[in-house]
Amino acid sequence: MSFHWLVLLAAIAVEIVATAALKTAVSSSWVVGTLPLILIGFSFVLLSIALRVIPMAVAYAVWEGLGIVGIALIGHVLFGEHLTPARAAGLAAILAGILLIENGVGHERSKDHGRLV
């Protein structure tokens, strides 16, 4: 796994932590409430580093898709939010969509002699 993919995974982890912190910071003071916003900004910085090498469609789909799945799981585990079969199917569809997008970008690359289309 390359450095940029590790940075993208770090961006996803920071996004998940920031969103979970945002839920708990709602009833806190404004000083504590700004921490999730700072973390979300840091997640965007890491995403921008990953975008230097990873195609934008793939990086954003992975960042947002895995973030949604991770946040749903954290919501279920930490905050007792329901994870119904329909929601689980939706999360599985997101993961399937990420794989399709990643494979589609690789397919276009091979048609155009290595350049992204």
mmCIF file of N, CA and C in Angstrom:
data_model
loop_
_atom_site.group_PDB
_atom_site.id
_atom_site.type_symbol
_atom_site.label_atom_id
_atom_site.label_comp_id
_atom_site.label_asym_id
_atom_site.label_seq_id
_atom_site.Cartn_x
_atom_site.Cartn_y
_atom_site.Cartn_z
ATOM 1 N N MET A 1 0.857 -1.187 0.000
ATOM 2 C CA MET A 1 0.000 0.000 0.000
ATOM 3 C C MET A 1 0.892 1.234 0.000
ATOM 4 N N SER A 2 0.591 2.155 -0.891
ATOM 5 C CA SER A 2 1.445 3.325 -1.037
ATOM 6 C C SER A 2 1.180 4.353 0.068
ATOM 7 N N PHE A 3 2.094 5.308 0.155
ATOM 8 C CA PHE A 3 1.988 6.377 1.154
ATOM 9 C C PHE A 3 0.675 7.132 1.004
ATOM 10 N N HIS A 4 0.276 7.424 -0.233
ATOM 11 C CA HIS A 4 -0.929 8.229 -0.447
ATOM 12 C C HIS A 4 -2.197 7.489 -0.046
ATOM 13 N N TRP A 5 -2.227 6.171 -0.220
ATOM 14 C CA TRP A 5 -3.375 5.398 0.257
ATOM 15 C C TRP A 5 -3.422 5.389 1.786
ATOM 16 N N LEU A 6 -2.265 5.324 2.433
ATOM 17 C CA LEU A 6 -2.242 5.398 3.899
ATOM 18 C C LEU A 6 -2.728 6.763 4.386
ATOM 19 N N VAL A 7 -2.360 7.814 3.667
ATOM 20 C CA VAL A 7 -2.837 9.159 4.013
ATOM 21 C C VAL A 7 -4.349 9.245 3.836
ATOM 22 N N LEU A 8 -4.862 8.629 2.767
ATOM 23 C CA LEU A 8 -6.313 8.617 2.554
ATOM 24 C C LEU A 8 -7.024 7.869 3.683
ATOM 25 N N LEU A 9 -6.474 6.746 4.115
ATOM 26 C CA LEU A 9 -7.078 6.014 5.235
ATOM 27 C C LEU A 9 -7.026 6.845 6.517
ATOM 28 N N ALA A 10 -5.944 7.590 6.716
ATOM 29 C CA ALA A 10 -5.856 8.478 7.879
ATOM 30 C C ALA A 10 -6.917 9.574 7.795
ATOM 31 N N ALA A 11 -7.137 10.105 6.586
ATOM 32 C CA ALA A 11 -8.177 11.127 6.406
ATOM 33 C C ALA A 11 -9.551 10.573 6.759
ATOM 34 N N ILE A 12 -9.805 9.333 6.389
ATOM 35 C CA ILE A 12 -11.084 8.692 6.709
ATOM 36 C C ILE A 12 -11.219 8.518 8.216
ATOM 37 N N ALA A 13 -10.155 8.049 8.859
ATOM 38 C CA ALA A 13 -10.203 7.847 10.314
ATOM 39 C C ALA A 13 -10.448 9.167 11.040
ATOM 40 N N VAL A 14 -9.785 10.231 10.594
ATOM 41 C CA VAL A 14 -9.976 11.548 11.222
ATOM 42 C C VAL A 14 -11.401 12.040 10.996
ATOM 43 N N GLU A 15 -11.953 11.804 9.800
ATOM 44 C CA GLU A 15 -13.331 12.206 9.521
ATOM 45 C C GLU A 15 -14.307 11.488 10.445
ATOM 46 N N ILE A 16 -14.095 10.197 10.653
ATOM 47 C CA ILE A 16 -14.987 9.419 11.516
ATOM 48 C C ILE A 16 -14.907 9.927 12.954
ATOM 49 N N VAL A 17 -13.692 10.149 13.444
ATOM 50 C CA VAL A 17 -13.522 10.663 14.817
ATOM 51 C C VAL A 17 -14.156 12.047 14.947
ATOM 52 N N ALA A 18 -13.961 12.891 13.939
ATOM 53 C CA ALA A 18 -14.510 14.249 13.987
ATOM 54 C C ALA A 18 -16.028 14.229 14.026
ATOM 55 N N THR A 19 -16.628 13.364 13.232
ATOM 56 C CA THR A 19 -18.092 13.308 13.205
ATOM 57 C C THR A 19 -18.637 12.753 14.522
ATOM 58 N N ALA A 20 -17.980 11.746 15.070
ATOM 59 C CA ALA A 20 -18.407 11.224 16.370
ATOM 60 C C ALA A 20 -18.238 12.287 17.446
ATOM 61 N N ALA A 21 -17.156 13.035 17.383
ATOM 62 C CA ALA A 21 -16.933 14.112 18.347
ATOM 63 C C ALA A 21 -17.959 15.223 18.175
ATOM 64 N N LEU A 22 -18.382 15.462 16.945
ATOM 65 C CA LEU A 22 -19.389 16.482 16.684
ATOM 66 C C LEU A 22 -20.702 16.142 17.387
ATOM 67 N N LYS A 23 -21.063 14.864 17.383
ATOM 68 C CA LYS A 23 -22.293 14.444 18.041
ATOM 69 C C LYS A 23 -22.212 14.671 19.548
ATOM 70 N N THR A 24 -21.060 14.396 20.144
ATOM 71 C CA THR A 24 -20.915 14.576 21.590
ATOM 72 C C THR A 24 -20.689 16.029 21.967
ATOM 73 N N ALA A 25 -20.206 16.843 21.039
ATOM 74 C CA ALA A 25 -19.898 18.238 21.346
ATOM 75 C C ALA A 25 -21.094 19.169 21.215
ATOM 76 N N VAL A 26 -22.218 18.638 20.786
ATOM 77 C CA VAL A 26 -23.395 19.484 20.575
ATOM 78 C C VAL A 26 -23.813 20.191 21.862
ATOM 79 N N SER A 27 -23.720 19.485 22.979
ATOM 80 C CA SER A 27 -24.156 20.074 24.244
ATOM 81 C C SER A 27 -22.999 20.660 25.041
ATOM 82 N N SER A 28 -21.833 20.781 24.435
ATOM 83 C CA SER A 28 -20.664 21.311 25.147
ATOM 84 C C SER A 28 -20.486 22.793 24.846
ATOM 85 N N SER A 29 -19.458 23.358 25.461
ATOM 86 C CA SER A 29 -19.171 24.770 25.209
ATOM 87 C C SER A 29 -18.672 24.950 23.778
ATOM 88 N N TRP A 30 -18.639 26.202 23.320
ATOM 89 C CA TRP A 30 -18.226 26.452 21.935
ATOM 90 C C TRP A 30 -16.764 26.107 21.713
ATOM 91 N N VAL A 31 -15.957 26.174 22.769
ATOM 92 C CA VAL A 31 -14.536 25.841 22.637
ATOM 93 C C VAL A 31 -14.390 24.351 22.300
ATOM 94 N N VAL A 32 -15.117 23.509 23.021
ATOM 95 C CA VAL A 32 -15.075 22.068 22.752
ATOM 96 C C VAL A 32 -15.734 21.781 21.408
ATOM 97 N N GLY A 33 -16.750 22.552 21.081
ATOM 98 C CA GLY A 33 -17.461 22.348 19.828
ATOM 99 C C GLY A 33 -16.635 22.653 18.595
ATOM 100 N N THR A 34 -15.591 23.441 18.729
ATOM 101 C CA THR A 34 -14.748 23.753 17.572
ATOM 102 C C THR A 34 -13.757 22.634 17.249
ATOM 103 N N LEU A 35 -13.480 21.759 18.203
ATOM 104 C CA LEU A 35 -12.524 20.671 17.954
ATOM 105 C C LEU A 35 -12.943 19.785 16.776
ATOM 106 N N PRO A 36 -14.207 19.346 16.694
ATOM 107 C CA PRO A 36 -14.583 18.546 15.514
ATOM 108 C C PRO A 36 -14.391 19.296 14.204
ATOM 109 N N LEU A 37 -14.633 20.595 14.211
ATOM 110 C CA LEU A 37 -14.446 21.368 12.982
ATOM 111 C C LEU A 37 -12.980 21.413 12.567
ATOM 112 N N ILE A 38 -12.104 21.532 13.544
ATOM 113 C CA ILE A 38 -10.664 21.509 13.260
ATOM 114 C C ILE A 38 -10.263 20.148 12.697
ATOM 115 N N LEU A 39 -10.821 19.079 13.292
ATOM 116 C CA LEU A 39 -10.500 17.732 12.804
ATOM 117 C C LEU A 39 -11.016 17.513 11.376
ATOM 118 N N ILE A 40 -12.201 18.020 11.075
ATOM 119 C CA ILE A 40 -12.727 17.882 9.717
ATOM 120 C C ILE A 40 -11.836 18.641 8.732
ATOM 121 N N GLY A 41 -11.359 19.802 9.129
ATOM 122 C CA GLY A 41 -10.415 20.534 8.284
ATOM 123 C C GLY A 41 -9.131 19.751 8.068
ATOM 124 N N PHE A 42 -8.635 19.098 9.121
ATOM 125 C CA PHE A 42 -7.433 18.271 9.004
ATOM 126 C C PHE A 42 -7.678 17.091 8.070
ATOM 127 N N SER A 43 -8.888 16.537 8.129
ATOM 128 C CA SER A 43 -9.238 15.437 7.220
ATOM 129 C C SER A 43 -9.170 15.910 5.765
ATOM 130 N N PHE A 44 -9.645 17.120 5.495
ATOM 131 C CA PHE A 44 -9.562 17.662 4.133
ATOM 132 C C PHE A 44 -8.107 17.877 3.712
ATOM 133 N N VAL A 45 -7.262 18.291 4.634
ATOM 134 C CA VAL A 45 -5.837 18.462 4.309
ATOM 135 C C VAL A 45 -5.232 17.118 3.896
ATOM 136 N N LEU A 46 -5.539 16.076 4.677
ATOM 137 C CA LEU A 46 -5.024 14.747 4.338
ATOM 138 C C LEU A 46 -5.591 14.268 3.001
ATOM 139 N N LEU A 47 -6.882 14.527 2.757
ATOM 140 C CA LEU A 47 -7.478 14.145 1.474
ATOM 141 C C LEU A 47 -6.776 14.857 0.324
ATOM 142 N N SER A 48 -6.437 16.114 0.508
ATOM 143 C CA SER A 48 -5.758 16.848 -0.567
ATOM 144 C C SER A 48 -4.384 16.264 -0.862
ATOM 145 N N ILE A 49 -3.717 15.749 0.142
ATOM 146 C CA ILE A 49 -2.417 15.090 -0.082
ATOM 147 C C ILE A 49 -2.612 13.805 -0.881
ATOM 148 N N ALA A 50 -3.651 13.042 -0.522
ATOM 149 C CA ALA A 50 -3.927 11.787 -1.237
ATOM 150 C C ALA A 50 -4.289 12.049 -2.691
ATOM 151 N N LEU A 51 -4.944 13.180 -2.955
ATOM 152 C CA LEU A 51 -5.382 13.505 -4.321
ATOM 153 C C LEU A 51 -4.208 13.800 -5.261
ATOM 154 N N ARG A 52 -3.020 13.979 -4.716
ATOM 155 C CA ARG A 52 -1.860 14.230 -5.580
ATOM 156 C C ARG A 52 -1.540 13.027 -6.455
ATOM 157 N N VAL A 53 -1.903 11.814 -5.990
ATOM 158 C CA VAL A 53 -1.578 10.593 -6.732
ATOM 159 C C VAL A 53 -2.837 9.800 -7.089
ATOM 160 N N ILE A 54 -3.767 9.694 -6.170
ATOM 161 C CA ILE A 54 -4.971 8.885 -6.380
ATOM 162 C C ILE A 54 -5.966 9.709 -7.200
ATOM 163 N N PRO A 55 -6.571 9.103 -8.240
ATOM 164 C CA PRO A 55 -7.570 9.846 -9.033
ATOM 165 C C PRO A 55 -8.696 10.375 -8.140
ATOM 166 N N MET A 56 -9.183 11.563 -8.481
ATOM 167 C CA MET A 56 -10.165 12.245 -7.650
ATOM 168 C C MET A 56 -11.436 11.423 -7.440
ATOM 169 N N ALA A 57 -11.938 10.797 -8.501
ATOM 170 C CA ALA A 57 -13.179 10.018 -8.376
ATOM 171 C C ALA A 57 -12.994 8.872 -7.386
ATOM 172 N N VAL A 58 -11.846 8.254 -7.415
ATOM 173 C CA VAL A 58 -11.582 7.133 -6.511
ATOM 174 C C VAL A 58 -11.358 7.637 -5.090
ATOM 175 N N ALA A 59 -10.507 8.642 -4.938
ATOM 176 C CA ALA A 59 -10.174 9.138 -3.598
ATOM 177 C C ALA A 59 -11.410 9.664 -2.879
ATOM 178 N N TYR A 60 -12.218 10.448 -3.581
ATOM 179 C CA TYR A 60 -13.392 11.019 -2.917
ATOM 180 C C TYR A 60 -14.420 9.934 -2.603
ATOM 181 N N ALA A 61 -14.600 8.980 -3.522
ATOM 182 C CA ALA A 61 -15.547 7.897 -3.263
ATOM 183 C C ALA A 61 -15.114 7.062 -2.071
ATOM 184 N N VAL A 62 -13.833 6.763 -1.990
ATOM 185 C CA VAL A 62 -13.330 5.965 -0.861
ATOM 186 C C VAL A 62 -13.442 6.772 0.426
ATOM 187 N N TRP A 63 -13.039 8.043 0.384
ATOM 188 C CA TRP A 63 -13.071 8.898 1.576
ATOM 189 C C TRP A 63 -14.504 9.042 2.101
ATOM 190 N N GLU A 64 -15.395 9.384 1.226
ATOM 191 C CA GLU A 64 -16.775 9.616 1.659
ATOM 192 C C GLU A 64 -17.493 8.296 1.963
ATOM 193 N N GLY A 65 -17.303 7.305 1.111
ATOM 194 C CA GLY A 65 -18.009 6.038 1.298
ATOM 195 C C GLY A 65 -17.578 5.312 2.566
ATOM 196 N N LEU A 66 -16.268 5.162 2.744
ATOM 197 C CA LEU A 66 -15.807 4.499 3.964
ATOM 198 C C LEU A 66 -16.102 5.348 5.191
ATOM 199 N N GLY A 67 -16.126 6.664 5.017
ATOM 200 C CA GLY A 67 -16.516 7.534 6.132
ATOM 201 C C GLY A 67 -17.955 7.297 6.542
ATOM 202 N N ILE A 68 -18.839 7.182 5.570
ATOM 203 C CA ILE A 68 -20.257 6.923 5.872
ATOM 204 C C ILE A 68 -20.412 5.578 6.566
ATOM 205 N N VAL A 69 -19.740 4.566 6.035
ATOM 206 C CA VAL A 69 -19.843 3.235 6.646
ATOM 207 C C VAL A 69 -19.276 3.262 8.069
ATOM 208 N N GLY A 70 -18.128 3.882 8.240
ATOM 209 C CA GLY A 70 -17.515 3.956 9.570
ATOM 210 C C GLY A 70 -18.371 4.739 10.553
ATOM 211 N N ILE A 71 -18.936 5.836 10.101
ATOM 212 C CA ILE A 71 -19.786 6.645 10.983
ATOM 213 C C ILE A 71 -21.049 5.880 11.361
ATOM 214 N N ALA A 72 -21.609 5.129 10.427
ATOM 215 C CA ALA A 72 -22.790 4.319 10.742
ATOM 216 C C ALA A 72 -22.456 3.263 11.789
ATOM 217 N N LEU A 73 -21.290 2.643 11.648
ATOM 218 C CA LEU A 73 -20.897 1.627 12.630
ATOM 219 C C LEU A 73 -20.606 2.257 13.994
ATOM 220 N N ILE A 74 -19.944 3.404 14.012
ATOM 221 C CA ILE A 74 -19.678 4.101 15.278
ATOM 222 C C ILE A 74 -20.998 4.541 15.916
ATOM 223 N N GLY A 75 -21.926 5.015 15.104
ATOM 224 C CA GLY A 75 -23.230 5.406 15.628
ATOM 225 C C GLY A 75 -23.954 4.244 16.270
ATOM 226 N N HIS A 76 -23.811 3.074 15.665
ATOM 227 C CA HIS A 76 -24.444 1.882 16.219
ATOM 228 C C HIS A 76 -23.761 1.442 17.511
ATOM 229 N N VAL A 77 -22.449 1.415 17.510
ATOM 230 C CA VAL A 77 -21.704 0.894 18.662
ATOM 231 C C VAL A 77 -21.699 1.885 19.829
ATOM 232 N N LEU A 78 -21.410 3.148 19.549
ATOM 233 C CA LEU A 78 -21.243 4.122 20.641
ATOM 234 C C LEU A 78 -22.532 4.833 21.040
ATOM 235 N N PHE A 79 -23.416 5.067 20.081
ATOM 236 C CA PHE A 79 -24.589 5.878 20.380
ATOM 237 C C PHE A 79 -25.898 5.098 20.314
ATOM 238 N N GLY A 80 -25.813 3.783 20.086
ATOM 239 C CA GLY A 80 -26.998 2.944 20.096
ATOM 240 C C GLY A 80 -27.965 3.203 18.951
ATOM 241 N N GLU A 81 -27.463 3.756 17.862
ATOM 242 C CA GLU A 81 -28.327 3.993 16.712
ATOM 243 C C GLU A 81 -28.621 2.659 16.028
ATOM 244 N N HIS A 82 -29.835 2.533 15.523
ATOM 245 C CA HIS A 82 -30.263 1.270 14.937
ATOM 246 C C HIS A 82 -29.557 1.011 13.615
ATOM 247 N N LEU A 83 -29.146 -0.227 13.451
ATOM 248 C CA LEU A 83 -28.559 -0.674 12.191
ATOM 249 C C LEU A 83 -29.482 -1.759 11.638
ATOM 250 N N THR A 84 -30.486 -1.327 10.925
ATOM 251 C CA THR A 84 -31.493 -2.247 10.398
ATOM 252 C C THR A 84 -30.945 -2.991 9.184
ATOM 253 N N PRO A 85 -31.591 -4.059 8.775
ATOM 254 C CA PRO A 85 -31.140 -4.758 7.567
ATOM 255 C C PRO A 85 -31.129 -3.850 6.331
ATOM 256 N N ALA A 86 -32.085 -2.944 6.249
ATOM 257 C CA ALA A 86 -32.102 -2.024 5.104
ATOM 258 C C ALA A 86 -30.890 -1.094 5.140
ATOM 259 N N ARG A 87 -30.544 -0.598 6.314
ATOM 260 C CA ARG A 87 -29.353 0.259 6.419
ATOM 261 C C ARG A 87 -28.085 -0.527 6.111
ATOM 262 N N ALA A 88 -28.010 -1.756 6.618
ATOM 263 C CA ALA A 88 -26.837 -2.598 6.331
ATOM 264 C C ALA A 88 -26.724 -2.854 4.833
ATOM 265 N N ALA A 89 -27.856 -3.065 4.168
ATOM 266 C CA ALA A 89 -27.831 -3.263 2.712
ATOM 267 C C ALA A 89 -27.369 -1.989 2.011
ATOM 268 N N GLY A 90 -27.784 -0.845 2.499
ATOM 269 C CA GLY A 90 -27.340 0.420 1.926
ATOM 270 C C GLY A 90 -25.843 0.613 2.087
ATOM 271 N N LEU A 91 -25.323 0.261 3.245
ATOM 272 C CA LEU A 91 -23.879 0.376 3.470
ATOM 273 C C LEU A 91 -23.114 -0.592 2.562
ATOM 274 N N ALA A 92 -23.665 -1.790 2.379
ATOM 275 C CA ALA A 92 -23.032 -2.752 1.464
ATOM 276 C C ALA A 92 -23.052 -2.218 0.032
ATOM 277 N N ALA A 93 -24.133 -1.542 -0.346
ATOM 278 C CA ALA A 93 -24.207 -0.953 -1.684
ATOM 279 C C ALA A 93 -23.158 0.141 -1.856
ATOM 280 N N ILE A 94 -22.918 0.914 -0.805
ATOM 281 C CA ILE A 94 -21.875 1.944 -0.869
ATOM 282 C C ILE A 94 -20.512 1.299 -1.108
ATOM 283 N N LEU A 95 -20.230 0.225 -0.367
ATOM 284 C CA LEU A 95 -18.945 -0.462 -0.538
ATOM 285 C C LEU A 95 -18.821 -1.040 -1.953
ATOM 286 N N ALA A 96 -19.920 -1.606 -2.453
ATOM 287 C CA ALA A 96 -19.903 -2.137 -3.825
ATOM 288 C C ALA A 96 -19.674 -1.012 -4.832
ATOM 289 N N GLY A 97 -20.281 0.138 -4.596
ATOM 290 C CA GLY A 97 -20.085 1.283 -5.485
ATOM 291 C C GLY A 97 -18.650 1.758 -5.498
ATOM 292 N N ILE A 98 -18.007 1.756 -4.347
ATOM 293 C CA ILE A 98 -16.593 2.147 -4.282
ATOM 294 C C ILE A 98 -15.748 1.208 -5.135
ATOM 295 N N LEU A 99 -16.017 -0.092 -5.024
ATOM 296 C CA LEU A 99 -15.250 -1.058 -5.823
ATOM 297 C C LEU A 99 -15.486 -0.857 -7.311
ATOM 298 N N LEU A 100 -16.724 -0.584 -7.693
ATOM 299 C CA LEU A 100 -17.017 -0.354 -9.111
ATOM 300 C C LEU A 100 -16.319 0.894 -9.627
ATOM 301 N N ILE A 101 -16.319 1.954 -8.832
ATOM 302 C CA ILE A 101 -15.643 3.193 -9.251
ATOM 303 C C ILE A 101 -14.150 2.966 -9.383
ATOM 304 N N GLU A 102 -13.556 2.284 -8.430
ATOM 305 C CA GLU A 102 -12.118 2.038 -8.472
ATOM 306 C C GLU A 102 -11.762 1.183 -9.674
ATOM 307 N N ASN A 103 -12.538 0.157 -9.943
ATOM 308 C CA ASN A 103 -12.268 -0.700 -11.104
ATOM 309 C C ASN A 103 -12.516 0.037 -12.409
ATOM 310 N N GLY A 104 -13.499 0.922 -12.449
ATOM 311 C CA GLY A 104 -13.779 1.687 -13.659
ATOM 312 C C GLY A 104 -12.669 2.633 -14.012
ATOM 313 N N VAL A 105 -12.058 3.259 -13.024
ATOM 314 C CA VAL A 105 -10.942 4.166 -13.288
ATOM 315 C C VAL A 105 -9.757 3.382 -13.821
ATOM 316 N N GLY A 106 -9.483 2.235 -13.267
ATOM 317 C CA GLY A 106 -8.382 1.405 -13.749
ATOM 318 C C GLY A 106 -8.624 0.930 -15.168
ATOM 319 N N HIS A 107 -9.873 0.628 -15.522
ATOM 320 C CA HIS A 107 -10.214 0.170 -16.864
ATOM 321 C C HIS A 107 -9.978 1.280 -17.883
ATOM 322 N N GLU A 108 -10.389 2.511 -17.547
ATOM 323 C CA GLU A 108 -10.187 3.639 -18.473
ATOM 324 C C GLU A 108 -8.708 3.917 -18.679
ATOM 325 N N ARG A 109 -7.908 3.701 -17.662
ATOM 326 C CA ARG A 109 -6.486 3.952 -17.766
ATOM 327 C C ARG A 109 -5.854 3.032 -18.803
ATOM 328 N N SER A 110 -6.253 1.759 -18.800
ATOM 329 C CA SER A 110 -5.633 0.821 -19.711
ATOM 330 C C SER A 110 -6.026 1.088 -21.163
ATOM 331 N N LYS A 111 -7.203 1.680 -21.417
ATOM 332 C CA LYS A 111 -7.616 1.972 -22.784
ATOM 333 C C LYS A 111 -6.810 3.111 -23.399
ATOM 334 N N ASP A 112 -6.344 4.030 -22.566
ATOM 335 C CA ASP A 112 -5.694 5.237 -23.086
ATOM 336 C C ASP A 112 -4.191 5.211 -22.826
ATOM 337 N N HIS A 113 -3.581 4.089 -22.876
ATOM 338 C CA HIS A 113 -2.138 3.954 -22.741
ATOM 339 C C HIS A 113 -1.599 4.570 -21.461
ATOM 340 N N GLY A 114 -2.276 4.315 -20.351
ATOM 341 C CA GLY A 114 -1.777 4.733 -19.060
ATOM 342 C C GLY A 114 -2.237 6.083 -18.581
ATOM 343 N N ARG A 115 -2.842 6.902 -19.418
ATOM 344 C CA ARG A 115 -3.318 8.205 -18.972
ATOM 345 C C ARG A 115 -4.747 8.073 -18.482
ATOM 346 N N LEU A 116 -5.078 8.840 -17.458
ATOM 347 C CA LEU A 116 -6.445 8.849 -16.960
ATOM 348 C C LEU A 116 -7.305 9.670 -17.892
ATOM 349 N N VAL A 117 -8.497 9.176 -18.160
ATOM 350 C CA VAL A 117 -9.415 9.880 -19.055
ATOM 351 C C VAL A 117 -10.410 10.652 -18.240
#
